[in-house]
Short mmCIF file of C-alpha atoms in Angstrom, two decimals:
data_model
loop_
_atom_site.label_atom_id
_atom_site.label_comp_id
_atom_site.label_asym_id
_atom_site.label_seq_id
_atom_site.Cartn_x
_atom_site.Cartn_y
_atom_site.Cartn_z
CA MET W 1 19.39 -10.43 19.94
CA ARG W 2 15.61 -11.38 20.09
CA ARG W 3 15.53 -10.68 16.62
CA ALA W 4 18.10 -13.04 15.50
CA ALA W 5 16.90 -15.86 17.34
CA ASP W 6 13.63 -14.96 15.54
CA GLY W 7 15.41 -15.28 12.29
CA LEU W 8 16.74 -18.60 13.25
CA ARG W 9 13.50 -20.10 14.30
CA ARG W 10 12.23 -18.89 10.99
CA VAL W 11 14.52 -21.08 9.29
CA ASN W 12 12.33 -24.20 7.69
CA VAL W 13 14.98 -27.15 8.75
CA ALA W 14 12.61 -29.73 7.50
CA GLY W 15 12.19 -28.08 4.23
CA LEU W 16 16.00 -27.38 3.83
CA LEU W 17 16.59 -30.94 4.27
CA THR W 18 13.79 -32.04 1.90
CA MET W 19 15.50 -29.81 -0.70
CA LEU W 20 18.91 -31.47 0.07
CA ALA W 21 17.66 -35.17 -0.34
CA LEU W 22 15.99 -34.00 -3.48
CA LEU W 23 19.50 -32.64 -4.72
CA GLY W 24 21.27 -36.06 -3.45
CA VAL W 25 18.88 -38.17 -5.19
CA TRP W 26 19.04 -36.04 -8.57
CA GLU W 27 23.08 -36.53 -8.11
CA THR W 28 22.72 -40.55 -7.68
CA ALA W 29 20.42 -41.10 -10.03
CA VAL W 30 22.44 -39.07 -12.82
CA ARG W 31 25.78 -40.76 -11.99
CA ALA W 32 24.07 -44.34 -11.57
CA ALA W 33 22.43 -44.14 -15.01
CA SER W 34 24.84 -41.69 -16.69
CA LEU W 35 24.69 -43.36 -20.12
CA GLN W 36 21.20 -42.97 -20.69
CA LEU W 37 20.91 -39.43 -19.43
CA THR W 38 23.34 -37.53 -21.32
CA THR W 39 21.31 -34.05 -21.49
CA LEU W 40 20.74 -34.23 -17.61
CA PRO W 41 23.79 -33.01 -15.68
CA PRO W 42 24.32 -33.77 -11.99
CA PRO W 43 24.06 -31.14 -9.59
CA SER W 44 27.79 -31.27 -9.10
CA ALA W 45 28.54 -30.41 -12.40
CA VAL W 46 25.45 -27.41 -12.52
CA ALA W 47 27.43 -25.87 -9.16
CA ALA W 48 30.59 -26.44 -11.27
CA ARG W 49 29.42 -24.29 -13.84
CA ALA W 50 27.54 -21.58 -11.72
CA GLY W 51 31.52 -21.01 -10.19
CA ASP W 52 32.58 -20.55 -13.75
CA LEU W 53 29.93 -18.34 -14.58
CA LEU W 54 30.18 -16.29 -11.92
CA LEU W 55 34.06 -15.83 -12.01
CA SER W 56 33.41 -15.11 -15.80
CA GLY W 57 31.12 -11.87 -14.47
CA THR W 58 28.13 -12.87 -17.39
CA LEU W 59 25.84 -14.50 -14.91
CA VAL W 60 26.35 -10.80 -12.72
CA ALA W 61 25.64 -8.76 -15.88
CA ASP W 62 22.69 -11.10 -16.89
CA LEU W 63 21.07 -11.22 -13.91
CA LEU W 64 21.93 -7.33 -13.54
CA HIS W 65 19.83 -6.48 -16.35
CA THR W 66 17.30 -8.61 -15.93
CA LEU W 67 16.66 -7.53 -12.54
CA GLN W 68 16.95 -3.53 -13.80
CA VAL W 69 14.09 -3.95 -16.38
CA THR W 70 11.91 -6.07 -13.76
CA LEU W 71 12.51 -3.13 -11.20
CA LEU W 72 12.14 -0.09 -13.41
CA GLY W 73 9.36 -1.65 -15.61
CA TRP W 74 7.60 -2.73 -11.98
CA LEU W 75 7.97 1.16 -10.66
CA LEU W 76 6.64 2.16 -13.76
CA ALA W 77 3.58 -0.37 -13.61
CA GLY W 78 3.20 1.15 -9.74
CA VAL W 79 3.13 4.89 -10.93
CA ILE W 80 0.46 4.21 -13.99
CA GLY W 81 -1.36 1.48 -11.78
CA VAL W 82 -2.28 3.51 -8.59
CA THR W 83 -2.76 6.65 -10.37
CA LEU W 84 -5.30 5.33 -12.78
CA GLY W 85 -6.66 3.11 -10.33
CA LEU W 86 -7.37 6.04 -8.09
CA PHE W 87 -8.86 7.99 -10.64
CA LEU W 88 -11.21 5.04 -11.91
CA GLY W 89 -11.99 4.50 -8.22
CA LEU W 90 -12.78 7.75 -7.11
CA TRP W 91 -14.42 9.43 -9.88
CA ARG W 92 -17.81 7.60 -10.82
CA PRO W 93 -17.75 8.55 -14.49
CA ALA W 94 -14.37 7.49 -15.73
CA TRP W 95 -15.20 3.95 -14.38
CA ARG W 96 -18.71 3.69 -16.01
CA TRP W 97 -17.20 4.77 -19.31
CA SER W 98 -14.00 2.59 -19.00
CA MET W 99 -14.50 -0.21 -17.26
CA ALA W 100 -16.12 -2.44 -20.16
CA SER W 101 -12.74 -1.81 -22.29
CA LEU W 102 -10.52 -2.30 -19.25
CA GLU W 103 -12.38 -5.96 -18.34
CA LEU W 104 -11.65 -6.80 -21.99
CA LEU W 105 -8.22 -5.59 -22.16
CA ARG W 106 -7.34 -7.70 -18.72
CA ALA W 107 -8.68 -10.81 -20.29
CA VAL W 108 -6.13 -11.10 -22.87
CA PRO W 109 -2.93 -12.72 -21.36
CA PRO W 110 0.12 -10.36 -21.56
CA ILE W 111 2.25 -12.86 -23.18
CA THR W 112 -0.25 -12.41 -26.48
CA LEU W 113 1.29 -8.82 -27.00
CA VAL W 114 4.67 -10.33 -27.44
CA PRO W 115 4.19 -10.54 -30.93
CA MET W 116 2.92 -7.17 -31.48
CA ALA W 117 5.74 -5.30 -28.97
CA LEU W 118 8.32 -7.29 -31.25
CA PHE W 119 6.76 -5.62 -34.24
CA VAL W 120 6.59 -2.18 -33.17
CA PHE W 121 9.95 -2.14 -31.05
CA GLY W 122 12.09 -4.69 -32.59
CA PHE W 123 14.58 -6.82 -30.69
CA SER W 124 15.28 -4.34 -28.23
CA VAL W 125 15.08 -3.27 -24.58
CA ARG W 126 12.14 -1.37 -25.23
CA THR W 127 10.01 -4.45 -26.22
CA GLU W 128 11.31 -6.02 -22.96
CA LEU W 129 9.78 -2.75 -21.20
CA THR W 130 6.72 -2.36 -22.85
CA LEU W 131 5.95 -6.25 -21.92
CA VAL W 132 7.13 -5.64 -18.37
CA VAL W 133 4.94 -2.47 -17.65
CA TYR W 134 1.99 -3.68 -19.35
CA ALA W 135 1.65 -6.92 -17.42
CA SER W 136 2.58 -5.34 -14.46
CA THR W 137 0.06 -2.50 -14.35
CA TRP W 138 -2.92 -4.51 -14.44
CA PRO W 139 -2.71 -6.10 -10.81
CA VAL W 140 -1.85 -2.62 -9.57
CA LEU W 141 -4.62 -0.92 -11.20
CA VAL W 142 -7.74 -3.48 -10.56
CA ASN W 143 -6.10 -3.52 -6.88
CA THR W 144 -5.93 0.03 -6.24
CA LEU W 145 -9.31 0.84 -7.98
CA GLU W 146 -11.19 -1.74 -5.80
CA GLY W 147 -9.31 -0.56 -2.88
CA ALA W 148 -10.35 2.80 -3.42
CA ARG W 149 -13.99 1.92 -3.81
CA ALA W 150 -13.80 -0.25 -1.08
CA VAL W 151 -13.26 2.57 1.58
CA ARG W 152 -15.83 2.41 3.87
CA PRO W 153 -18.66 5.00 3.72
CA GLU W 154 -18.26 6.09 7.51
CA LEU W 155 -14.94 7.20 7.09
CA ARG W 156 -16.10 9.15 3.73
CA ASP W 157 -18.56 10.65 5.97
CA VAL W 158 -15.91 11.59 8.75
CA ALA W 159 -13.68 13.11 6.14
CA ARG W 160 -16.56 14.99 4.80
CA THR W 161 -17.67 16.65 8.23
CA LEU W 162 -14.29 17.33 9.16
CA ARG W 163 -14.09 19.48 6.15
CA LEU W 164 -11.19 17.98 5.03
CA SER W 165 -10.34 18.84 1.15
CA ARG W 166 -10.27 16.45 -1.75
CA TRP W 167 -6.52 16.13 -1.50
CA GLN W 168 -6.50 15.70 2.28
CA THR W 169 -9.11 13.37 2.17
CA LEU W 170 -7.39 11.21 -0.80
CA ARG W 171 -3.93 11.44 1.07
CA LYS W 172 -5.15 10.65 4.63
CA VAL W 173 -7.86 8.83 4.25
CA VAL W 174 -8.36 7.09 0.99
CA LEU W 175 -4.88 6.16 0.45
CA PRO W 176 -3.92 4.62 3.54
CA ALA W 177 -7.76 3.07 3.30
CA ALA W 178 -6.43 1.22 0.29
CA ALA W 179 -3.37 0.54 0.74
CA PRO W 180 -3.50 -3.00 1.75
CA SER W 181 -4.99 -3.69 -1.27
CA ILE W 182 -2.67 -1.55 -3.46
CA LEU W 183 0.53 -3.56 -1.62
CA VAL W 184 -0.95 -6.60 -2.87
CA GLY W 185 -1.32 -5.51 -6.32
CA LEU W 186 2.02 -4.55 -6.47
CA GLN W 187 3.46 -7.91 -4.87
CA LEU W 188 1.23 -9.52 -7.75
CA GLY W 189 2.64 -7.06 -10.53
CA LEU W 190 6.28 -7.77 -9.18
CA SER W 191 5.93 -11.21 -9.82
CA LEU W 192 4.23 -10.62 -13.45
CA ALA W 193 7.04 -8.42 -14.10
CA LEU W 194 9.73 -11.00 -13.97
CA VAL W 195 7.51 -13.56 -15.54
CA LEU W 196 7.64 -10.87 -18.75
CA ALA W 197 10.79 -9.92 -18.68
CA ILE W 198 12.33 -13.53 -18.71
CA VAL W 199 9.88 -14.28 -21.82
CA ALA W 200 10.44 -10.82 -23.43
CA GLU W 201 14.21 -12.09 -23.43
CA LEU W 202 13.34 -15.47 -24.49
CA VAL W 203 11.97 -14.54 -27.56
CA GLY W 204 12.32 -10.83 -27.84
CA ASN W 205 15.44 -8.81 -26.45
CA PRO W 206 18.91 -10.85 -26.95
CA ALA W 207 20.12 -9.76 -23.23
CA GLY W 208 19.55 -11.05 -19.63
CA LEU W 209 18.74 -14.20 -17.96
CA GLY W 210 16.45 -15.12 -20.45
CA GLN W 211 18.91 -15.10 -23.36
CA GLY W 212 21.11 -16.67 -21.53
CA LEU W 213 19.17 -19.75 -21.17
CA VAL W 214 17.87 -19.63 -24.70
CA LEU W 215 22.18 -19.50 -25.49
CA ALA W 216 22.99 -22.45 -23.11
CA GLN W 217 20.44 -24.66 -24.78
CA LEU W 218 21.36 -23.19 -28.30
CA ALA W 219 25.44 -24.31 -27.60
CA LEU W 220 23.96 -27.51 -25.99
CA ARG W 221 25.27 -26.78 -22.48
CA PRO W 222 22.67 -28.23 -20.29
CA GLU W 223 24.41 -27.88 -16.72
CA GLU W 224 24.64 -23.86 -18.13
CA MET W 225 20.75 -23.92 -18.34
CA PHE W 226 20.52 -25.14 -15.11
CA VAL W 227 22.45 -22.49 -13.39
CA TYR W 228 20.07 -20.04 -15.59
CA PHE W 229 17.34 -21.76 -14.58
CA PHE W 230 18.11 -21.65 -10.64
CA THR W 231 19.03 -18.21 -10.86
CA ILE W 232 15.91 -16.98 -12.16
CA GLY W 233 14.00 -18.84 -9.26
CA LEU W 234 16.58 -17.29 -6.99
CA LEU W 235 15.78 -13.91 -8.11
CA GLY W 236 12.29 -14.21 -7.85
CA ILE W 237 12.73 -15.46 -4.49
CA GLY W 238 15.04 -12.33 -3.64
CA LEU W 239 12.37 -9.67 -5.24
CA ASN W 240 9.57 -11.17 -2.90
CA ALA W 241 11.51 -11.16 0.02
CA ALA W 242 13.03 -7.57 -0.43
CA LEU W 243 9.44 -6.32 -1.34
CA ARG W 244 8.27 -7.90 2.18
CA VAL W 245 11.02 -6.12 4.18
CA LEU W 246 10.15 -3.05 2.14
CA VAL W 247 6.69 -2.91 3.07
CA ALA W 248 7.16 -3.95 6.32
CA ARG W 249 9.04 -0.83 6.97
CA ILE W 250 6.61 1.33 5.67
CA PRO W 251 4.80 3.07 8.61
CA GLY W 252 0.99 2.09 8.58
CA THR W 253 1.35 -1.07 6.89
CA THR W 254 2.35 -3.31 9.74
CA PRO W 255 -0.49 -4.56 11.91
CA TYR W 256 -1.28 -1.57 13.60
CA GLY W 257 0.32 -0.33 16.50
CA ARG W 258 3.02 -3.54 16.70
CA ARG W 259 5.89 -1.58 16.16
CA GLU W 260 6.31 -0.49 19.35
CA SER W 261 5.80 -4.06 21.23
CA MET X 1 -38.64 30.76 26.77
CA SER X 2 -35.02 30.05 27.77
CA GLN X 3 -35.06 29.57 31.47
CA ALA X 4 -33.90 25.94 31.79
CA GLY X 5 -31.36 25.40 29.33
CA PRO X 6 -27.67 25.43 30.57
CA GLY X 7 -25.54 28.57 30.74
CA SER X 8 -29.02 30.24 29.69
CA THR X 9 -29.57 34.01 30.69
CA ASP X 10 -32.31 36.48 30.43
CA ALA X 11 -31.88 37.62 26.97
CA PRO X 12 -33.25 35.17 24.61
CA ARG X 13 -31.46 33.50 22.82
CA THR X 14 -30.26 32.98 19.19
CA VAL X 15 -31.66 30.33 16.84
CA ALA X 16 -28.67 27.83 16.00
CA CYS X 17 -30.12 25.61 13.48
CA ARG X 18 -33.19 26.45 11.46
CA CYS X 19 -35.06 24.16 9.55
CA ARG X 20 -37.96 25.17 7.37
CA GLY X 21 -39.76 22.70 4.95
CA ALA X 22 -37.48 19.85 4.76
CA SER X 23 -37.95 16.96 2.78
CA VAL X 24 -35.95 14.18 2.24
CA GLU X 25 -36.56 11.21 -0.87
CA LEU X 26 -34.21 8.31 -1.01
CA GLY X 27 -33.68 6.19 -3.93
CA ILE X 28 -34.66 6.59 -7.52
CA GLY X 29 -37.37 6.62 -9.69
CA PRO X 30 -40.43 4.37 -8.91
CA ARG X 31 -38.42 3.04 -6.28
CA SER X 32 -38.16 6.14 -4.33
CA ARG X 33 -39.57 6.45 -1.05
CA CYS X 34 -40.44 9.66 1.08
CA ILE X 35 -38.35 9.76 4.33
CA LEU X 36 -39.03 13.29 6.11
CA ASP X 37 -42.01 15.41 4.97
CA SER X 38 -41.77 19.12 5.52
CA VAL X 39 -39.96 19.29 8.57
CA ASP X 40 -39.62 22.25 10.82
CA LEU X 41 -37.54 22.89 13.55
CA ASP X 42 -35.20 25.55 15.49
CA LEU X 43 -32.51 24.57 17.32
CA LEU X 44 -31.45 27.74 20.10
CA GLU X 45 -27.95 28.44 20.74
CA GLY X 46 -26.67 26.04 23.40
CA GLU X 47 -29.60 23.86 23.68
CA LEU X 48 -29.24 20.34 23.82
CA VAL X 49 -32.25 18.47 21.80
CA SER X 50 -33.08 14.86 21.44
CA VAL X 51 -34.60 13.54 18.36
CA LEU X 52 -36.78 10.68 19.41
CA GLY X 53 -38.75 8.09 17.28
CA ARG X 54 -39.25 4.55 16.39
CA SER X 55 -36.81 2.97 14.33
CA GLY X 56 -36.81 3.65 10.75
CA SER X 57 -38.52 6.91 11.22
CA GLY X 58 -35.93 9.45 9.72
CA LYS X 59 -33.78 10.32 12.70
CA THR X 60 -30.57 9.94 11.34
CA THR X 61 -31.60 10.94 7.95
CA LEU X 62 -32.79 14.25 9.78
CA LEU X 63 -29.53 14.47 11.44
CA ARG X 64 -28.02 14.04 8.07
CA VAL X 65 -29.44 16.93 6.44
CA LEU X 66 -28.85 19.02 9.48
CA GLY X 67 -25.19 18.21 9.41
CA GLY X 68 -24.95 18.99 5.34
CA LEU X 69 -24.27 15.29 4.80
CA LEU X 70 -27.52 14.87 2.73
CA ARG X 71 -29.09 17.29 0.52
CA PRO X 72 -32.81 17.71 0.90
CA ALA X 73 -35.41 18.04 -1.58
CA ALA X 74 -35.60 21.01 -3.49
CA GLY X 75 -37.37 24.01 -1.05
CA SER X 76 -36.25 22.63 1.61
CA GLN X 77 -33.88 24.87 3.89
CA VAL X 78 -31.53 24.44 6.16
CA ALA X 79 -29.62 26.99 8.11
CA PHE X 80 -26.47 27.30 10.84
CA HIS X 81 -26.40 30.73 12.36
CA GLY X 82 -27.53 32.12 9.46
CA GLN X 83 -25.79 30.23 6.97
CA PRO X 84 -27.67 28.36 4.45
CA VAL X 85 -26.23 24.82 4.90
CA ASP X 86 -24.93 23.31 1.46
CA GLY X 87 -22.22 21.04 2.29
CA PRO X 88 -21.28 20.34 6.34
CA PRO X 89 -20.90 23.83 7.59
CA GLN X 90 -17.90 24.93 9.59
CA GLY X 91 -18.07 24.65 13.10
CA VAL X 92 -20.49 21.59 13.44
CA VAL X 93 -19.11 18.23 14.08
CA PHE X 94 -20.97 14.74 13.72
CA VAL X 95 -20.33 12.10 15.90
CA PHE X 96 -21.43 8.59 14.62
CA GLN X 97 -23.13 5.79 16.04
CA ASN X 98 -20.75 3.31 14.55
CA TYR X 99 -17.35 4.16 16.47
CA ALA X 100 -15.45 1.33 15.19
CA ALA X 101 -15.87 2.37 11.45
CA SER X 102 -15.56 6.12 12.32
CA LEU X 103 -11.81 5.95 13.49
CA LEU X 104 -8.95 5.65 11.34
CA PRO X 105 -7.34 2.23 12.12
CA TRP X 106 -4.14 3.27 10.99
CA ARG X 107 -3.88 6.55 13.56
CA THR X 108 -3.28 6.42 16.87
CA VAL X 109 -5.52 8.32 19.01
CA ASP X 110 -4.26 11.61 19.16
CA LYS X 111 -3.50 11.32 15.49
CA ASN X 112 -7.10 10.49 15.05
CA VAL X 113 -8.03 13.20 17.30
CA ALA X 114 -6.03 15.57 15.19
CA LEU X 115 -7.44 14.93 12.01
CA GLY X 116 -9.73 17.90 11.37
CA LEU X 117 -7.00 20.38 12.41
CA GLU X 118 -4.07 19.26 10.63
CA GLY X 119 -2.58 21.94 8.11
CA ARG X 120 -5.18 24.44 9.95
CA LEU X 121 -3.18 25.19 13.10
CA PRO X 122 0.18 25.88 13.92
CA ALA X 123 1.81 22.75 15.63
CA GLU X 124 1.52 24.15 19.20
CA GLN X 125 -1.78 25.00 19.31
CA LEU X 126 -2.88 21.61 17.73
CA LYS X 127 -1.21 20.03 20.44
CA THR X 128 -3.02 21.74 22.85
CA GLN X 129 -6.41 21.33 21.58
CA VAL X 130 -5.78 17.72 20.98
CA ALA X 131 -4.33 17.56 24.60
CA GLU X 132 -7.21 19.20 26.11
CA ALA X 133 -10.17 17.24 24.27
CA LEU X 134 -8.43 13.78 25.05
CA GLU X 135 -8.21 15.42 29.03
CA THR X 136 -11.84 16.08 29.09
CA VAL X 137 -13.04 12.63 27.66
CA GLY X 138 -10.33 11.34 30.27
CA LEU X 139 -8.05 9.89 27.51
CA ALA X 140 -4.99 12.03 27.91
CA ASP X 141 -3.06 8.36 28.93
CA ARG X 142 -4.36 6.74 25.78
CA ALA X 143 -2.93 9.08 23.37
CA ARG X 144 -0.26 6.59 21.75
CA ASP X 145 -2.48 3.69 21.68
CA TYR X 146 -4.38 2.55 18.38
CA PRO X 147 -8.21 2.31 18.43
CA TRP X 148 -8.23 -1.57 18.61
CA GLN X 149 -6.23 -1.46 21.82
CA LEU X 150 -9.30 0.29 23.49
CA SER X 151 -12.66 -1.04 24.63
CA GLY X 152 -15.82 0.36 22.67
CA GLY X 153 -16.40 2.96 25.44
CA MET X 154 -13.09 4.16 25.04
CA GLN X 155 -13.24 4.35 21.12
CA GLN X 156 -16.48 6.50 21.22
CA ARG X 157 -14.56 8.87 23.82
CA VAL X 158 -12.03 9.08 20.96
CA GLN X 159 -14.53 10.16 18.59
CA LEU X 160 -16.34 12.83 20.84
CA ALA X 161 -12.75 13.83 21.68
CA ARG X 162 -11.71 14.36 17.83
CA ALA X 163 -15.74 16.58 17.83
CA LEU X 164 -14.26 18.52 20.93
CA ALA X 165 -10.86 19.13 19.32
CA MET X 166 -12.87 21.24 16.73
CA ARG X 167 -14.08 23.59 19.05
CA PRO X 168 -17.84 23.40 17.34
CA ARG X 169 -20.71 25.82 18.15
CA GLY X 170 -22.88 22.57 17.06
CA MET X 171 -22.51 18.72 17.74
CA LEU X 172 -24.84 16.45 16.11
CA MET X 173 -24.72 12.84 17.59
CA ASP X 174 -26.27 9.95 15.91
CA GLU X 175 -27.06 7.18 18.52
CA PRO X 176 -23.58 7.90 20.07
CA PHE X 177 -24.22 5.66 22.96
CA GLY X 178 -26.57 3.02 21.68
CA SER X 179 -24.34 0.38 21.33
CA LEU X 180 -22.62 0.58 24.67
CA ASP X 181 -23.30 -1.46 27.87
CA ALA X 182 -25.52 0.34 30.48
CA MET X 183 -22.63 1.53 32.90
CA THR X 184 -20.29 3.03 30.00
CA LYS X 185 -23.31 4.67 28.88
CA ALA X 186 -24.00 6.44 31.59
CA SER X 187 -20.79 7.46 31.95
CA LEU X 188 -20.44 9.08 28.53
CA GLN X 189 -23.77 10.72 29.52
CA ASP X 190 -22.50 12.55 32.42
CA GLN X 191 -18.94 13.16 30.37
CA LEU X 192 -21.54 15.19 27.55
CA GLN X 193 -23.54 16.82 30.30
CA VAL X 194 -20.16 18.11 31.53
CA VAL X 195 -18.69 19.36 27.49
CA HIS X 196 -22.20 20.24 27.18
CA GLN X 197 -21.80 23.09 29.94
CA SER X 198 -18.43 23.99 29.70
CA THR X 199 -18.45 24.20 25.94
CA GLY X 200 -22.15 25.85 25.16
CA ALA X 201 -22.21 24.02 22.05
CA THR X 202 -25.56 23.28 20.49
CA ILE X 203 -26.32 19.68 20.18
CA ALA X 204 -28.91 17.78 18.44
CA PHE X 205 -28.93 14.08 19.76
CA VAL X 206 -30.48 11.05 17.83
CA THR X 207 -31.48 8.13 20.39
CA HIS X 208 -34.66 5.58 20.35
CA ASP X 209 -33.64 5.30 24.35
CA ILE X 210 -36.36 7.45 26.08
CA ASP X 211 -34.66 7.73 29.61
CA GLU X 212 -31.71 8.75 28.06
CA ALA X 213 -33.36 11.67 25.90
CA VAL X 214 -35.24 12.73 29.22
CA TYR X 215 -32.20 12.80 30.96
CA LEU X 216 -29.81 14.27 29.01
CA SER X 217 -32.23 17.24 26.88
CA ASP X 218 -33.45 20.51 27.23
CA ARG X 219 -36.05 19.70 24.69
CA ILE X 220 -37.17 16.41 23.14
CA LEU X 221 -38.53 16.43 19.27
CA VAL X 222 -40.57 13.17 18.52
CA LEU X 223 -40.59 11.94 14.92
CA GLY X 224 -43.80 10.28 13.79
CA GLY X 225 -45.22 9.00 10.61
CA ALA X 226 -44.43 8.31 6.97
CA PRO X 227 -42.94 10.07 5.72
CA ALA X 228 -41.59 11.18 9.33
CA THR X 229 -42.64 14.83 10.66
CA VAL X 230 -42.13 16.33 13.95
CA VAL X 231 -45.32 15.22 16.16
CA HIS X 232 -44.28 16.59 19.53
CA ASP X 233 -42.13 19.09 20.90
CA ILE X 234 -41.32 18.21 24.70
CA ARG X 235 -39.67 20.75 27.13
CA VAL X 236 -37.48 19.11 29.81
CA ASP X 237 -37.19 21.47 32.64
CA LEU X 238 -35.26 19.18 34.96
CA PRO X 239 -32.70 20.94 36.97
CA ARG X 240 -29.08 20.77 36.34
CA PRO X 241 -26.58 19.27 36.86
CA ARG X 242 -28.59 16.24 36.66
CA HIS X 243 -27.62 12.97 38.31
CA GLN X 244 -28.15 9.34 37.40
CA LEU X 245 -29.98 8.64 40.43
CA ALA X 246 -31.36 11.92 41.94
CA THR X 247 -32.81 13.09 38.98
CA LYS X 248 -34.01 9.91 37.90
CA GLU X 249 -36.08 9.24 41.15
CA LEU X 250 -37.80 12.99 40.49
CA PRO X 251 -41.49 13.00 40.21
CA GLU X 252 -40.91 15.41 37.14
CA PHE X 253 -38.78 12.77 35.59
CA LEU X 254 -41.17 9.92 35.93
CA ARG X 255 -43.62 12.45 34.50
CA LEU X 256 -41.90 13.41 31.34
CA ARG X 257 -40.75 9.81 30.88
CA ARG X 258 -44.73 8.92 30.73
CA GLN X 259 -45.72 11.57 28.31
CA VAL X 260 -42.37 11.04 26.08
CA HIS X 261 -43.32 7.22 25.87
CA ASN X 262 -46.80 7.71 25.05
CA ALA X 263 -45.55 10.32 22.33
CA VAL X 264 -43.37 7.83 21.01
CA ILE X 265 -45.85 4.90 21.20
CA GLY X 266 -48.69 7.68 19.77
CA ALA X 267 -46.53 8.70 17.01
CA GLY X 268 -46.53 5.50 15.26
#
């Protein structure tokens, strides 16, 4: 009951109205000047085309492909990033020996890797997945590393005096202490995963929403381009919202003790 | 030698903690500084010994050496019940000054207290030991709360309970009541007395509060000099149990207070 009321209150009415108003302006502007703007379809045409694409199933198939690659790549990046981040954060020699290389690699924008991935893997899903994993590993790795290094020395002393094993210290002290930082990294990584999946589909892997966008452009169907444009946006919003719901369900990541109140 | 301490018997008490020639140098190279210089001390079993000294005199460093958190220089000998200390010894627990930073904020009070017991005891016994420890410090009804929901004094009691739950033979306390208000401090001092009497644990208690040291201790060690050594070793033969008002009005308490005060001032 209370949750439903909270949900209603959380809907940003003003924000929705602005959105509707913008769509209205767009619609009337295109209709009023329809001769000069043949490449800009009115929202009503975009909506109609979206209906067609939904019915034919292509939009859903494209969406599922992009969603799958994004999530799979992001999960792989999460495992790699957290593992490497903990290793580098907890073992000083590893950090000292690798930090310079990592800083250099991290400075290279992941998109730069597109030609190389294409060269190695060709126009394939492997190209797409490689790019997604590479790009979204970085924020996870860096945030995990910093979270692990930022564990307060007092907590390390507590773990030592209670004679916790290395594994217990990692699991019961370091990981929970670093969890907020790791989650931030995962959230950044998810946004990047989607970006790189779309980029790869635009230029590398002929599949998914990115390819749908390119095909619509080549076929001179502007309203279809806008359908893909909005679908990609909605996917981004959906992924972020899903992650937030998921995080809130992990015990210990909600503000401490709010669960019971 | 041991007429006064709690639980004292006529038999000579064994040495719980022995420290010989403990030196500590902190820092590396030309910037290093000698903190402790060849400290000798013995803590008898069941004894409550305060370590006093001015701020920066090396009290905490000494406690960390005894607790195996800090490795002293080569040639130093530290042992707990005959076992050389190389890392935190079994049966010794630490109570840190900064209670807020020493509790795990994502764990409830009872889970914090259970931290050192998990995986080492059967579930039932773990429950009992945690409940007993919380009962002892008077926090049984706050077991399901998170640390941030408790006052500072209560948080420090949680830390004390976490130590007690381990059923320790030795407790090392680093200015545990230093940042608490006077009333909370007095009540925790009396709680510590009860714990000390009932467990018979050997306790080393670092403080900069002279009244607190005299009130609680069987013996007071005064650190002084740079690098520091034990410059005074003062017996406190006040009757137990002690009382916040009655004990502090005894002429012997006042005499000791003055003696310790002069010792600390003179120690420089």
